[in-house]
Coordinates of N, CA and C in Angstrom, one line a residue:
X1 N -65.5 -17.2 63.9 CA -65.6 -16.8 62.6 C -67.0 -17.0 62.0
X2 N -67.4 -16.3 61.4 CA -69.0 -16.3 60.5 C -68.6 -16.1 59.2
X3 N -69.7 -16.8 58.5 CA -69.5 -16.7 57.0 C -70.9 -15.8 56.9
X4 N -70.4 -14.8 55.8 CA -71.4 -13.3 55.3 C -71.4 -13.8 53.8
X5 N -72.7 -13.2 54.0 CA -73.4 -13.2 52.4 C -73.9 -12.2 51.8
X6 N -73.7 -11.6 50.8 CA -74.0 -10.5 50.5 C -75.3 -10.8 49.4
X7 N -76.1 -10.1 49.1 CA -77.4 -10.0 48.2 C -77.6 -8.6 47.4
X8 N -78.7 -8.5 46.5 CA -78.9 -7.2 46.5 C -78.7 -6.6 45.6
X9 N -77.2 -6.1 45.2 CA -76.5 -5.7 44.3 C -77.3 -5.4 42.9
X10 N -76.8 -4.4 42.3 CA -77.3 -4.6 40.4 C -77.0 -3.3 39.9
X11 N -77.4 -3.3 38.7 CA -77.7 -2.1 38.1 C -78.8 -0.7 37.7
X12 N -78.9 0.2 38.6 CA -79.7 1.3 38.4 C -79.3 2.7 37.8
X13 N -80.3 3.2 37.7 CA -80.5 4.6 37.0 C -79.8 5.8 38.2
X14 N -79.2 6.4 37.9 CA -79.4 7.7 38.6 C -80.2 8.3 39.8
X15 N -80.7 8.5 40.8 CA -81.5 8.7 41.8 C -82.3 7.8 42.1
X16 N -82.3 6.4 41.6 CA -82.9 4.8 41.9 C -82.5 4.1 43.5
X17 N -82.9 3.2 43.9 CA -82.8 2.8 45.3 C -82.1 1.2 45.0
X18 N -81.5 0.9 46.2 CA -81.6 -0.5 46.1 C -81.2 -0.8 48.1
X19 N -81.5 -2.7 48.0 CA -81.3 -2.9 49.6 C -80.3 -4.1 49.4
X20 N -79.4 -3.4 50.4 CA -78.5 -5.1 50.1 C -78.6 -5.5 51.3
X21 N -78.7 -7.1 51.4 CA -78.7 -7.8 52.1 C -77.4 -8.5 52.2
X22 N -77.1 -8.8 54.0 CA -76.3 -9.6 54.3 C -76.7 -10.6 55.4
X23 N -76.5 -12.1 54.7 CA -76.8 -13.0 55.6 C -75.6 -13.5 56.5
X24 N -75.6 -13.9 58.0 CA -75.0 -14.1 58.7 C -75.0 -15.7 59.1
X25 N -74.4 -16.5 58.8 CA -74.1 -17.8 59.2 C -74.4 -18.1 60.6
X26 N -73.9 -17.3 61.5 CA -74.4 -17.4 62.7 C -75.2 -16.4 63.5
X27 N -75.8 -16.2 64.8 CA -76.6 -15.4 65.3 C -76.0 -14.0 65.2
X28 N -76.8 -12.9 64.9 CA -75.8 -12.1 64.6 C -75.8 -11.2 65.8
X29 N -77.1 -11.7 66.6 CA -76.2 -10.6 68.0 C -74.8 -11.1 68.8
X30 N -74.8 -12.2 68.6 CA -73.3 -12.9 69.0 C -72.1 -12.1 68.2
X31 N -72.2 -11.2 67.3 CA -71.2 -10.4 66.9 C -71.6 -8.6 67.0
X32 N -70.6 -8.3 67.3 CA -70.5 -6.8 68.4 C -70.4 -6.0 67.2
X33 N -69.7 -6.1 65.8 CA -70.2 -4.7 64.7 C -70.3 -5.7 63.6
X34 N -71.5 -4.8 63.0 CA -71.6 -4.8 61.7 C -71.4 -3.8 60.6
X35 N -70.6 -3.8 59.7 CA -71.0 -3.3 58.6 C -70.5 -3.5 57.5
X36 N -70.7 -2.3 56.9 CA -70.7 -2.1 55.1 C -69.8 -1.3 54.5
X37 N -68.7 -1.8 53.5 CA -67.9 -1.2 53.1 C -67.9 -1.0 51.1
X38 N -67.0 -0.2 51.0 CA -66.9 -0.5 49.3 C -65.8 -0.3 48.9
X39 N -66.1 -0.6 47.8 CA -64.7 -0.6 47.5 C -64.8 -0.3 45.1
X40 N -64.5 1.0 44.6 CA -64.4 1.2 43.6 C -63.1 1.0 43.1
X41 N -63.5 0.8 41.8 CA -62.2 0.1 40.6 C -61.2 1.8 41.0
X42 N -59.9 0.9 41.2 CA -58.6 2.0 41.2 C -59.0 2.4 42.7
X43 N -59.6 2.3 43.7 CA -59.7 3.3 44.9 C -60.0 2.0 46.2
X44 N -59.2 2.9 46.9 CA -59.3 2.0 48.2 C -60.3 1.6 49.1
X45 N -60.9 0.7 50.0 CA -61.7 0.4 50.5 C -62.3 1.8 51.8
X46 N -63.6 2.1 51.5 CA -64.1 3.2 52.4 C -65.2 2.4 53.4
X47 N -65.6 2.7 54.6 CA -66.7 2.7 55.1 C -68.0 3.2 54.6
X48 N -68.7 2.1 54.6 CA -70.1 3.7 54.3 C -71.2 3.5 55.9
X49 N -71.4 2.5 56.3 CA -72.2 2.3 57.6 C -72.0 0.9 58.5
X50 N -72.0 1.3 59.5 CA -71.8 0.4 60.6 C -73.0 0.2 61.8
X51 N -72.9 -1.0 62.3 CA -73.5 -0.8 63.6 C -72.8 -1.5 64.4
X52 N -72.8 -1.1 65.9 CA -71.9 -1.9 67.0 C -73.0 -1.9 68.1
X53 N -73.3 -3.0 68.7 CA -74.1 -3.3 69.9 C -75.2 -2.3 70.3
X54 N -76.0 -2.4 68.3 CA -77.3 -1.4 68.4 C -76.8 -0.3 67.9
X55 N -76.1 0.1 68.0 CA -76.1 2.1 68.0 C -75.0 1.6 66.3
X56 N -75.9 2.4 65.4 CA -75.7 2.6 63.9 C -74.6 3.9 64.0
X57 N -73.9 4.2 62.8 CA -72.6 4.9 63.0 C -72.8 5.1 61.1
X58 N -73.0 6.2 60.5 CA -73.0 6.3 59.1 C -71.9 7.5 58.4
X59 N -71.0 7.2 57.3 CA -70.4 7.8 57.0 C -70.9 9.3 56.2
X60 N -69.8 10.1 56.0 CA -70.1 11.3 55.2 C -71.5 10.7 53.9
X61 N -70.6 9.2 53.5 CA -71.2 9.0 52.1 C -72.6 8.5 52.5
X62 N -72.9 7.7 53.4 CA -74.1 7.3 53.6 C -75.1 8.3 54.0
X63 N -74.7 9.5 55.2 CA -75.8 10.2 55.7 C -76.7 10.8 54.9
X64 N -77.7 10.4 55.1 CA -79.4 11.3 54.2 C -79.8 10.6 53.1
X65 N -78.6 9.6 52.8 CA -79.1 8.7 51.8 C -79.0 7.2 51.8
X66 N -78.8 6.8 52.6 CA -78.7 5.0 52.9 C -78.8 5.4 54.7
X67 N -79.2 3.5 54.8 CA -79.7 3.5 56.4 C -79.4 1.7 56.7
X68 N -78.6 1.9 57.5 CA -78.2 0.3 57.8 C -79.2 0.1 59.0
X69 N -79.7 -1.4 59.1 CA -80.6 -1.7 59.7 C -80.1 -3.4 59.7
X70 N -80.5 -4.0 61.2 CA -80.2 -5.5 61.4 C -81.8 -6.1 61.6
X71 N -82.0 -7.2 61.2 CA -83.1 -8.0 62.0 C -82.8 -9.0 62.5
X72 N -82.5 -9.4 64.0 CA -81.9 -10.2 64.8 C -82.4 -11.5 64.1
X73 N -84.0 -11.7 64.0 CA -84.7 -12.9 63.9 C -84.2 -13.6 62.4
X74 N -83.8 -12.4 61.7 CA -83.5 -12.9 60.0 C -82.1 -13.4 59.9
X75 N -81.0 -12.8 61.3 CA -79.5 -13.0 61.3 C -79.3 -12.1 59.6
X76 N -79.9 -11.1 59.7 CA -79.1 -10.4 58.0 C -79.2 -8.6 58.3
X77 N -78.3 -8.8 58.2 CA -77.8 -7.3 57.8 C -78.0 -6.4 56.6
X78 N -78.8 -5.2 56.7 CA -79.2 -4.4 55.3 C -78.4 -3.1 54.8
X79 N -78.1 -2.5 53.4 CA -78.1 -1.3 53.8 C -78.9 -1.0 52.5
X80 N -80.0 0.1 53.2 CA -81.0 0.9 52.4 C -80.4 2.1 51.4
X81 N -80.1 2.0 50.2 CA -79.5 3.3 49.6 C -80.6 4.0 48.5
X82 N -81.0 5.4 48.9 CA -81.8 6.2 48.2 C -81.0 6.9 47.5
X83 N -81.7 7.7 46.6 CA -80.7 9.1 45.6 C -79.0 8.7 45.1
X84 N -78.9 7.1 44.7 CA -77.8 6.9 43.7 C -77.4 7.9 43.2
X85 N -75.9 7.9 43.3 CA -75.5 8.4 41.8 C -74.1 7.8 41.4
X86 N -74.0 7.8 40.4 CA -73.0 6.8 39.8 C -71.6 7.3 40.7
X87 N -71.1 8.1 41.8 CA -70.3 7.7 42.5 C -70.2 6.2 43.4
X88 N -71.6 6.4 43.3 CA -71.7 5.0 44.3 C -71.4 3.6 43.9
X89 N -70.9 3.8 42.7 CA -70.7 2.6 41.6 C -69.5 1.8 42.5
X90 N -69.8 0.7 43.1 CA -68.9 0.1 43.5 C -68.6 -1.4 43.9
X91 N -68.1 -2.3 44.2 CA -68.2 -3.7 45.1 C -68.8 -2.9 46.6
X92 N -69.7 -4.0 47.0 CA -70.2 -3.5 48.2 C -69.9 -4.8 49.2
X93 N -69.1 -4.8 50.7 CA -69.2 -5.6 51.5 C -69.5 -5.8 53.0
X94 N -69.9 -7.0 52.8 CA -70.1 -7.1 55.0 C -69.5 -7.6 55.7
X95 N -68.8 -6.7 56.6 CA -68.0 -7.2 57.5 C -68.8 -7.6 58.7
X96 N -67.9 -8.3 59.5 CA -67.9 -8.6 60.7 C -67.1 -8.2 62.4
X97 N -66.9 -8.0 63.5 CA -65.9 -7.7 64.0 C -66.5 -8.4 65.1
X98 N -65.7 -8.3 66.9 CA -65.6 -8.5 67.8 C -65.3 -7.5 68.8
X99 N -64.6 -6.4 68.0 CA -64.4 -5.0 68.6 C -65.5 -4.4 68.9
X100 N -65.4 -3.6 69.8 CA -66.7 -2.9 69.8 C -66.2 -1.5 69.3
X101 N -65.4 -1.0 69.2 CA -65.2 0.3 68.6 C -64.7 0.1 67.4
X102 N -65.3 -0.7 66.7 CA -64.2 -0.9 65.1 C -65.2 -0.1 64.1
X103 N -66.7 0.2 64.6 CA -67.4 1.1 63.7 C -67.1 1.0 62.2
X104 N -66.2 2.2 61.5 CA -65.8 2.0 59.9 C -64.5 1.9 60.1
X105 N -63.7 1.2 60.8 CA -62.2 1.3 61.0 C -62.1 -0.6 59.9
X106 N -62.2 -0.9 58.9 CA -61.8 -2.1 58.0 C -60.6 -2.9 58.7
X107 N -59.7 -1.9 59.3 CA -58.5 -3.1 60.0 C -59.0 -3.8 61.3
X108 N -60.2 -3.3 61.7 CA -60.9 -4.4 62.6 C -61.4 -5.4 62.5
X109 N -61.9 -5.5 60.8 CA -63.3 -6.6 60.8 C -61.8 -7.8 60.4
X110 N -62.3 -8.8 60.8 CA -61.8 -10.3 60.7 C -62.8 -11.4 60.0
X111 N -64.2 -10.9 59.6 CA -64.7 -11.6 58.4 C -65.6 -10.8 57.4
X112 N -65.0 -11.1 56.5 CA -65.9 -10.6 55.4 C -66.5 -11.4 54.1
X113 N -67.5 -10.5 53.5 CA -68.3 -12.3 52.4 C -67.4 -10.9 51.1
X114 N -68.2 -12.1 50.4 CA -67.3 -12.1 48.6 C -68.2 -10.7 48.5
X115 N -69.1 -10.2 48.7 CA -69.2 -8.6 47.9 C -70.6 -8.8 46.5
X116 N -71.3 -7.6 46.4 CA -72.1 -7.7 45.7 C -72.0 -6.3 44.7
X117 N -71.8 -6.3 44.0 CA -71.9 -5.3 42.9 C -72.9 -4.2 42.7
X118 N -72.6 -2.6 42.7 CA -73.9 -1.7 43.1 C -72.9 -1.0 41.6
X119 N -74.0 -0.7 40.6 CA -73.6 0.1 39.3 C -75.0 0.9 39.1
X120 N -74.3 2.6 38.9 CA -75.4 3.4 38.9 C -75.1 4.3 37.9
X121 N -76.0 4.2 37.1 CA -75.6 4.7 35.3 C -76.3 6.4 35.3
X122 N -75.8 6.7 34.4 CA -76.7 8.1 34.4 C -77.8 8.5 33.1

């Protein structure tokens, strides 16, 4: 089990950027996926990007506009989001797995951190 930390989070404008960071308690190539989920008030938890043993995997919602990226040496996990828009308004979080096929499947990951807040106003 690893403990995740989420960073990053806040409030922007409409087509504004932000990077969230996730720090990993332990080495993070010792775990086989990472990624990033959300989760909006009233709506159920979606995938937006993943990575599993290198090879990145991005949802409808992420493509052309956010880009998950790891840095082994930092153990933290990022995801780059360009062209906000207040869909994206959500709790953002990082999972963990062991799976190697668990990509955006949420009933895989077995740790996750407390979540960081992404609000995009118009």
């Amino acid at each position: 089990q690893v403990r995740l930390v989420e960073s990053g989070g806040g409030s922007v404008q409409v087509g504004g950027s932000l990077t969230l960071s996730c720090a990993v308690s332990d080495s993070i190539t010792a775990t086989v996926c990472m990624a990033w989920f959300r989760q909006a008030p009233g709506k159920g938890r979606e995938g937006v990007a993943a990575i599993c043993s290198g090879t990145p995997n991005e949802s409808n919602i992420a493509r052309g506009r956010f880009t998950i990226s790891q840095d082994n040496a930092k153990n933290t996990l990022y995801l780059r989001m360009n062209s906000l828009k207040p869909g994206d308004t959500a709790m953002y979080y990082c999972a963990a797995s062991q799976v190697p096929w668990a990509y955006l499947r949420d009933d895989l990951y077995n740790d996750w951190g407390q979540g960081t807040q992404v609000t995009v106003s118009s």
